[in-house]
Tab-separated table of C-alpha atoms in Angstrom:
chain	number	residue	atom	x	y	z
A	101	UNK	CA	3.507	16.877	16.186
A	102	UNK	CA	3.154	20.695	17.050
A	103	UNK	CA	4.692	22.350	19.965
A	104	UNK	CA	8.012	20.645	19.674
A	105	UNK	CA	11.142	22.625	19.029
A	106	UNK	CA	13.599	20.878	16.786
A	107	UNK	CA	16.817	22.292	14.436
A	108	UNK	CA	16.131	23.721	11.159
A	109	UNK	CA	15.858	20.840	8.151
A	110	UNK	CA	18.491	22.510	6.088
A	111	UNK	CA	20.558	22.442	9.179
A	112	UNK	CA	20.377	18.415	9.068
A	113	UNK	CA	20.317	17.885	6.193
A	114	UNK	CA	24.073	20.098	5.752
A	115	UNK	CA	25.320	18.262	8.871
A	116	UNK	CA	24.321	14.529	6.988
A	117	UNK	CA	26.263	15.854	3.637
A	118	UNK	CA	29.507	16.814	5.497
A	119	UNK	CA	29.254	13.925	7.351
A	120	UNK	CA	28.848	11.650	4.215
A	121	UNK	CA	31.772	13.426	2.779
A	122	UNK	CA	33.938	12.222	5.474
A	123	UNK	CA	32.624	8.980	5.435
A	124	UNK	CA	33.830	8.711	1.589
A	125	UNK	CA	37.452	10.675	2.553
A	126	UNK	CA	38.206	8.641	4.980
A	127	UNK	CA	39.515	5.126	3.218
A	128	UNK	CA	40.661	7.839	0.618
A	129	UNK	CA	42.909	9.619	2.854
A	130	UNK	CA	43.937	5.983	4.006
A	131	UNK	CA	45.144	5.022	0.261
A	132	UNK	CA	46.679	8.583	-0.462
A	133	UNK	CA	48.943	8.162	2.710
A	134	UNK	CA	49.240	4.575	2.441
A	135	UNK	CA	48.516	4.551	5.632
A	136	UNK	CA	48.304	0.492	6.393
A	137	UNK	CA	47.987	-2.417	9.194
A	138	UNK	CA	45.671	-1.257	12.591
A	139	UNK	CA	45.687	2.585	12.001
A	140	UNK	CA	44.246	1.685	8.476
A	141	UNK	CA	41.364	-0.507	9.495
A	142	UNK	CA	40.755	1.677	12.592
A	143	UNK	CA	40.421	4.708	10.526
A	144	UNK	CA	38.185	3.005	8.620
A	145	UNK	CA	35.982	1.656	11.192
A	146	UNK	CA	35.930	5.108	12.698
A	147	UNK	CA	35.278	7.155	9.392
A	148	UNK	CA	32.707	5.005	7.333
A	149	UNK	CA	30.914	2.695	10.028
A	150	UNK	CA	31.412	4.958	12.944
A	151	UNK	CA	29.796	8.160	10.936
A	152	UNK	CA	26.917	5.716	9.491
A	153	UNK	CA	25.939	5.587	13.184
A	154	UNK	CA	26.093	8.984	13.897
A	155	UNK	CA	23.815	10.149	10.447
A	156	UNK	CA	21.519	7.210	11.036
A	157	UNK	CA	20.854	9.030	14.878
A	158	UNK	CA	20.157	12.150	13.057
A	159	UNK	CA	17.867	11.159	10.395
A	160	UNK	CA	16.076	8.815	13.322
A	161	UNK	CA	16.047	11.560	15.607
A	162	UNK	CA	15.556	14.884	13.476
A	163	UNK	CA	13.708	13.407	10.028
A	164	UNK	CA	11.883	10.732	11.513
A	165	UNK	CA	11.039	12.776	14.985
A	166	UNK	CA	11.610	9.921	17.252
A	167	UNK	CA	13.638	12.155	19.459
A	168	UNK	CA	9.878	13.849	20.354
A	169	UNK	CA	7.877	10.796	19.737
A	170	UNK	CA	6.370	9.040	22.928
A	171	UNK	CA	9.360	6.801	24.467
A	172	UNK	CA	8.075	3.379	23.477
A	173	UNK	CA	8.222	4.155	19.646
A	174	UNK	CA	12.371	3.787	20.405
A	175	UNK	CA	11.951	1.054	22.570
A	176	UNK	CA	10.226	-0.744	19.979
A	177	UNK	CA	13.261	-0.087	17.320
A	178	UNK	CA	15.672	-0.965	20.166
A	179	UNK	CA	14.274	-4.123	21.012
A	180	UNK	CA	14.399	-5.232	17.718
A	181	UNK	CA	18.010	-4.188	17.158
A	182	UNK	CA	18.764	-6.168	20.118
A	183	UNK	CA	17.699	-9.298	18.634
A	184	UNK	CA	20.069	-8.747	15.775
A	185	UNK	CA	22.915	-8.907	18.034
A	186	UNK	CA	22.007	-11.966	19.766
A	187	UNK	CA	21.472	-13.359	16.325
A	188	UNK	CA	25.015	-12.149	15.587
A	189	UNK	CA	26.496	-13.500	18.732
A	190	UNK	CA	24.292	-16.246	19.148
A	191	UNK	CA	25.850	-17.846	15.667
A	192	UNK	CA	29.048	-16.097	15.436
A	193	UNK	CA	30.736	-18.345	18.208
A	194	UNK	CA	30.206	-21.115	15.325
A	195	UNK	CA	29.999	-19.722	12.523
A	196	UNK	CA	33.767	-18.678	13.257
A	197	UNK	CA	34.783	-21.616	13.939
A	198	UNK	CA	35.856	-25.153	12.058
A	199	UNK	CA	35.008	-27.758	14.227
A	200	UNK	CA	32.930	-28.213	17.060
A	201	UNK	CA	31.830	-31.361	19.123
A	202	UNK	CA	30.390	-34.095	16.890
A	203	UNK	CA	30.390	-31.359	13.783
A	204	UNK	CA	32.926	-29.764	11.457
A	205	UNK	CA	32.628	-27.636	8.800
A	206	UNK	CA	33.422	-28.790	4.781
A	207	UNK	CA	32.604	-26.135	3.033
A	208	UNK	CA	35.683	-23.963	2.467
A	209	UNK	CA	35.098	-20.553	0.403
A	210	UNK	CA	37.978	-20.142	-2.342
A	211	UNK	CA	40.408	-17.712	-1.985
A	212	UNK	CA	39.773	-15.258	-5.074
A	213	UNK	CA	36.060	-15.660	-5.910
A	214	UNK	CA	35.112	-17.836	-8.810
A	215	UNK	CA	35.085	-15.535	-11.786
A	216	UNK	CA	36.924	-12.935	-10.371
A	217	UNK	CA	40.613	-13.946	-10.781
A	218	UNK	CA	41.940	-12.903	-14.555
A	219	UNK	CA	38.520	-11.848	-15.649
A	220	UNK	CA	40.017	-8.908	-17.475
A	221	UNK	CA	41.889	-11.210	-19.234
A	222	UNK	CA	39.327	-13.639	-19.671
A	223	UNK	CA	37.525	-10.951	-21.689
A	224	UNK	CA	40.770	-9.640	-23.730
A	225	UNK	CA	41.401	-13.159	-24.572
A	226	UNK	CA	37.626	-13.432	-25.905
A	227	UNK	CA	38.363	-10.064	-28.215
A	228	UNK	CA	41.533	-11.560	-29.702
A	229	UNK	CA	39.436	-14.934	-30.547
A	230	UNK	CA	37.294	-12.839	-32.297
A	231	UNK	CA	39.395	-10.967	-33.772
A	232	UNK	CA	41.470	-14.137	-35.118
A	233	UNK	CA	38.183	-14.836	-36.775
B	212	UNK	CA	-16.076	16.735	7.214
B	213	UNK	CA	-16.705	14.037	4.439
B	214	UNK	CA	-13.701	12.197	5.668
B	215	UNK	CA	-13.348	11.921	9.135
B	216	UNK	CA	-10.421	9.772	10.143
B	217	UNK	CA	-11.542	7.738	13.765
B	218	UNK	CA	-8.483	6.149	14.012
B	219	UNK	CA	-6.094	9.385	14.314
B	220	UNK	CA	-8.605	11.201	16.752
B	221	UNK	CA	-8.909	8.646	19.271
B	222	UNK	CA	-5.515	6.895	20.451
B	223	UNK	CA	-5.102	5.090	23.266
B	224	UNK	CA	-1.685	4.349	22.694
B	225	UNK	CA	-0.543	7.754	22.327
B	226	UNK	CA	0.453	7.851	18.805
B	227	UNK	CA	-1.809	7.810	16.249
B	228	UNK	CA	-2.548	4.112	14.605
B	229	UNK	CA	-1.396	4.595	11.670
B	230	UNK	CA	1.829	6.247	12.982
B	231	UNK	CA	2.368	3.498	15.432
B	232	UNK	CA	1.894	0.507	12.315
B	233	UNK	CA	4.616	2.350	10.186
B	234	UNK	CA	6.843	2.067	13.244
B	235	UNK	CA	5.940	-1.669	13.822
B	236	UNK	CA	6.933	-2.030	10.040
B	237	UNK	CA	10.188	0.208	10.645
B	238	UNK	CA	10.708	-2.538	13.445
B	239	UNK	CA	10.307	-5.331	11.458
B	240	UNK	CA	12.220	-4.104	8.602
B	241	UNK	CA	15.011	-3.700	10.883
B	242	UNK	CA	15.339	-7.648	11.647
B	243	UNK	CA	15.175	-8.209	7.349
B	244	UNK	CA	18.041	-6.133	6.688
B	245	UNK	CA	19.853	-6.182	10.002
B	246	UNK	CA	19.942	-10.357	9.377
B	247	UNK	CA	21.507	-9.478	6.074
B	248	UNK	CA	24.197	-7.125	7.333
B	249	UNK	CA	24.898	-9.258	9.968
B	250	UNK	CA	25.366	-12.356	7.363
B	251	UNK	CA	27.676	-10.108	5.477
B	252	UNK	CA	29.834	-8.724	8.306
B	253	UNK	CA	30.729	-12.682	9.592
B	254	UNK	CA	31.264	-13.399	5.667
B	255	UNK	CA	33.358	-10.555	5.080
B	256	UNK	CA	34.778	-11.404	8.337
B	257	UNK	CA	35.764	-15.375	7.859
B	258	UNK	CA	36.562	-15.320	3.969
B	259	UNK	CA	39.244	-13.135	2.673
B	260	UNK	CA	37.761	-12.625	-1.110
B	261	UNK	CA	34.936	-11.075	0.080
B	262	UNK	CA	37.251	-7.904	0.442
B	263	UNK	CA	38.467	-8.612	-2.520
B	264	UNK	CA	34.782	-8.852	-4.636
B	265	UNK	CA	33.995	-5.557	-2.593
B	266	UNK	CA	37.075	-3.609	-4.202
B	267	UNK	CA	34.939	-4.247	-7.545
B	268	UNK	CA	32.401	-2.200	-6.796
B	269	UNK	CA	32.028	1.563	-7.919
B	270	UNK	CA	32.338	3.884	-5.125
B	271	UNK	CA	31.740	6.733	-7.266
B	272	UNK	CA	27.887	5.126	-8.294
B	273	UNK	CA	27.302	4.234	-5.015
B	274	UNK	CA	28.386	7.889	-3.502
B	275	UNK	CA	25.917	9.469	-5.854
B	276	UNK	CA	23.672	7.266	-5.182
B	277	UNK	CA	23.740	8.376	-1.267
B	278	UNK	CA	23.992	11.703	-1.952
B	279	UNK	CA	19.976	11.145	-4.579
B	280	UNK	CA	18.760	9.298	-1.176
B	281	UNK	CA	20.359	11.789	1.676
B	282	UNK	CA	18.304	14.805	-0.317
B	283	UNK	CA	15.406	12.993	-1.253
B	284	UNK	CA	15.032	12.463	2.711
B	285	UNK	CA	15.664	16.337	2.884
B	286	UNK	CA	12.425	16.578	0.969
B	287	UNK	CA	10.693	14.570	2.174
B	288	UNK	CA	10.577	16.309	5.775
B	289	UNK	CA	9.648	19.652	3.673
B	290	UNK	CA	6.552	18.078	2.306
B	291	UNK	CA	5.969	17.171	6.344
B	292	UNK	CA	6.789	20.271	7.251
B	293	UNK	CA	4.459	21.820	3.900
B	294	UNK	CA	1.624	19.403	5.222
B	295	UNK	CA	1.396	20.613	8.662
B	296	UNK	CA	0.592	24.034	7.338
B	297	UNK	CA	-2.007	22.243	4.807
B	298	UNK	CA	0.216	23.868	2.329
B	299	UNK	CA	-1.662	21.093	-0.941
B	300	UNK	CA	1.011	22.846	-3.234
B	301	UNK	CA	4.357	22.821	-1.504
B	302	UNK	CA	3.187	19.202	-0.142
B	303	UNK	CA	2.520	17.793	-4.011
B	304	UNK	CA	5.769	19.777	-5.045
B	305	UNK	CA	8.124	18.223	-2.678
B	306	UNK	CA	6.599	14.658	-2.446
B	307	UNK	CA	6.806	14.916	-6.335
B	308	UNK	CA	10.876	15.908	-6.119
B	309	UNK	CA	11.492	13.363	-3.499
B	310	UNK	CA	9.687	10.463	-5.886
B	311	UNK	CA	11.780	11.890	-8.956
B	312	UNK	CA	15.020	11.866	-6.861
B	313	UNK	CA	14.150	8.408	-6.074
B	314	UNK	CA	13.520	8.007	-9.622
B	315	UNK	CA	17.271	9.042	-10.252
B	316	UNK	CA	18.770	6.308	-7.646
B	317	UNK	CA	16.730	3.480	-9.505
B	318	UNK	CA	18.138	4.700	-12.904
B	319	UNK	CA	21.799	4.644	-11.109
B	320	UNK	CA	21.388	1.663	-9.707
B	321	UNK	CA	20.478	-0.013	-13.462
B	322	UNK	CA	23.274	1.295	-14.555
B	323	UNK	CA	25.512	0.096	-11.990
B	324	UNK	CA	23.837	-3.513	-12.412
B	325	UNK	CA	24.282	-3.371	-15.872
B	326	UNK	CA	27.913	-2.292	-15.844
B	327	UNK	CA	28.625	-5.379	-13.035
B	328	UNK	CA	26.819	-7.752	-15.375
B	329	UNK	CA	28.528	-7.519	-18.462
B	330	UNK	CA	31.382	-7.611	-16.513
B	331	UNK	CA	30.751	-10.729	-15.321
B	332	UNK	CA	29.469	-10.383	-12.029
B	333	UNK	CA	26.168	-12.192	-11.954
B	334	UNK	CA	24.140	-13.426	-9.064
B	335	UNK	CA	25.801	-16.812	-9.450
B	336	UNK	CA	29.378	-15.263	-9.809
B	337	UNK	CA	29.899	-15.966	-5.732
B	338	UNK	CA	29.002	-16.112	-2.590
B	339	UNK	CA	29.672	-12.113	-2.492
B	340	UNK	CA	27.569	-11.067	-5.623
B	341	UNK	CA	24.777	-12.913	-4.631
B	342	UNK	CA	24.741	-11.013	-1.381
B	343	UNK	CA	25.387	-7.642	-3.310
B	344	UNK	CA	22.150	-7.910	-5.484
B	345	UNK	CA	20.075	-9.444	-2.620
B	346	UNK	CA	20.934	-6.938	-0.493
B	347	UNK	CA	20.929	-3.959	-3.106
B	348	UNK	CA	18.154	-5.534	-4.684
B	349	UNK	CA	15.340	-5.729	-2.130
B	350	UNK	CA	16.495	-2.352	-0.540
B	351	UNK	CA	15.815	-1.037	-4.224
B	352	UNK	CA	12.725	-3.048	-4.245
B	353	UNK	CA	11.749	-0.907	-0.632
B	354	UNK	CA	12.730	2.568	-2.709
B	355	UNK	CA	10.081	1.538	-5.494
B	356	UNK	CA	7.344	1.039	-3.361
B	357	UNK	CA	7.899	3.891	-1.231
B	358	UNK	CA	7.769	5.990	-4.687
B	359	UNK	CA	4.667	4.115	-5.866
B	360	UNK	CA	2.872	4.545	-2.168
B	361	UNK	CA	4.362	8.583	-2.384
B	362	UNK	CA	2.423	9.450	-5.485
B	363	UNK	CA	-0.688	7.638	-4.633
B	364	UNK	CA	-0.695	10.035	-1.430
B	365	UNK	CA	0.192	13.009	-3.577
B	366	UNK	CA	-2.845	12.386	-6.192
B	367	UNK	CA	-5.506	10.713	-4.327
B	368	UNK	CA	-5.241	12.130	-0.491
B	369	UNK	CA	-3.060	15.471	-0.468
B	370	UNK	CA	-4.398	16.578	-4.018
B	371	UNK	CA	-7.787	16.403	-2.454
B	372	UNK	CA	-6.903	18.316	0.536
B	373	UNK	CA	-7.208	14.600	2.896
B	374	UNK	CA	-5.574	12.143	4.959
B	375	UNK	CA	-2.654	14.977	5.557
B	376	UNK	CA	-0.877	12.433	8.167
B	377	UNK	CA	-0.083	9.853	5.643
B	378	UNK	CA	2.943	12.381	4.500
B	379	UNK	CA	4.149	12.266	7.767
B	380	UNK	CA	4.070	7.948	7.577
B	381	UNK	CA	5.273	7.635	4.104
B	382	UNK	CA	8.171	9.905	5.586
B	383	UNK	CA	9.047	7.739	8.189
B	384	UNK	CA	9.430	4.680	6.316
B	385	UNK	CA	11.133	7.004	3.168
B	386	UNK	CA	13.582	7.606	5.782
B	387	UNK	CA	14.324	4.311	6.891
B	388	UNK	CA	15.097	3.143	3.240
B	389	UNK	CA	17.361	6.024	3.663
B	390	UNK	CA	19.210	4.203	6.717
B	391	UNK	CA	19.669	1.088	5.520
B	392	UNK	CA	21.594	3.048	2.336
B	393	UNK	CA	23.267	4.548	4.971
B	394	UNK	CA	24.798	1.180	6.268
B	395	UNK	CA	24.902	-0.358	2.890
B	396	UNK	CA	26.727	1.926	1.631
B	397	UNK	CA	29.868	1.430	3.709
B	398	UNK	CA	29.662	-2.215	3.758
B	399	UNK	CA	29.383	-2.482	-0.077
B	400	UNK	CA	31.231	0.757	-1.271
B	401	UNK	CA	33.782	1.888	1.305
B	402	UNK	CA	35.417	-0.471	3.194
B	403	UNK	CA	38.227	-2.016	0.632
């Protein structure tokens, strides 16, 4: 690995903390305001998936050294992040969907997840049994 | 030299082997937990409580918890840097600080499980929770190893003043762990 020039560490590894700061302020900043509808979820997108992307290029690039590795090394990392997205495509078109020819779907996922509707009640109730005891 | 290693002197492909396997495993790793995102994003896409079950988890564990991995990566490309120089002290020092940092997120992370548990929220709870500790569980799984395969280096090979360019591989798959946090973290934490 000699005879490359790359950034200093520290210089990264600042960069990945104020980005990671953001990341976490930005679906703050969306409650604070109450900022809701499309701005909210594109803020969102933008501020905690967007900046994911952009640390996971520096730690690739700068920690792992792929930016001065030989090209192929990428390649290989590429290709395989290619196949995810024809998984993701490939099943997506019926995944999202409810019916399709000679198939429909049964299985419907509830609302509010089993367990998770009242359960802070659920475990108040369980005190005052106790208690009663 | 006692230990003369073949593989990393001759390479045909460019990169030494052992370099070139970590990446194949970096490559492979990529299609375990890129499947798994990608089975979360259509669920969280399609089913409206899976926003919901996300809005239960602790932001505040899970930012720490970034913030144990983001530095841990930090020193882990000072003992690289320490090991070019063939610096056995600063090496052992910072591969020892990146396996205790590591340390710290797997003692946050039984916290945070134990917290969600005796809340309620099991691995049978739903659909959601059983993603959350798959997902959270095997990358956890990948940050033990990668502590377990860090101090074997820092005893048996760097200790010994040998095999300097496993550092350099134990980084590179230390710093993928570190990525998928990086898009776990969102998914699981953020997004409400």
């Amino acid at each position: 690995m000699a005879g490359h020039k790359h950034p200093s560490y520290f210089k990264i590894y600042i960069i990945l903390l104020i980005l990671f700061v953001i990341s976490v302020a930005g679906p703050e900043i969306a409650d604070i305001f109450h900022i809701e509808g499309a701005t909210r979820l594109i803020l969102i997108l933008v501020t905690a998936f967007g900046i994911a992307i952009v640390k996971a290029y520096y730690v690739l690039a700068y920690f792992m050294h792929l930016k001065f590795e030989k090209i192929y090394a990428p390649y290989i990392l590429l290709s395989m992040v290619a196949l995810m997205a024809v998984f993701f495509f490939g099943v997506a078109i019926d995944i999202m969907k409810d019916d399709g020819h000679h198939w429909e779907k049964t299985y419907e996922e509830p609302l509010v997840a089993p367990g998770e509707s009242g359960h802070h009640e659920d475990a108040g109730h369980a005190a005052e049994v106790t208690a009663h005891h | 030299m006692a230990h003369q290693i073949i593989a990393t002197s001759r390479s045909a492909s460019g990169i030494p082997t052992g370099r070139l396997a970590v990446w194949w495993v970096v490559g492979s790793e990529i299609v375990i937990f890129g499947g798994l995102i990608a089975a979360y994003l259509l669920n969280r896409f399609l089913h409206g409580s899976w926003a919901q079950s996300a809005g239960h988890t602790s932001t505040l564990i899970g930012g720490i918890n970034t913030f144990w991995l983001l530095t841990s990566s930090f020193f882990v490309v000072l003992a690289h840097a320490a090991s070019e120089k063939r610096d056995i002290r600063t090496t052992r020092k910072f591969l020892w600080l990146t396996i205790l940092l590591g340390g710290f997120f797997m003692l946050f992370k039984t916290y945070e499980y134990a917290v969600k548990i005796e809340g309620g929220y099991t691995l049978f709870t739903s659909n959601f929770w059983s993603f959350y500790y798959t997902a959270t569980g095997l990358h956890g799984f990948h940050v033990l190893c990668g502590m377990v395969i860090m101090a074997i280096i820092a005893e048996r090979d760097i200790k010994q003043g040998k095999n300097w360019h496993r550092v350099e591989n134990i980084g590179i798959y230390w710093h993928f762990v570190d990525i998928v946090w990086i898009f776990l973290f969102p998914l699981l934490y953020i997004a409400k």
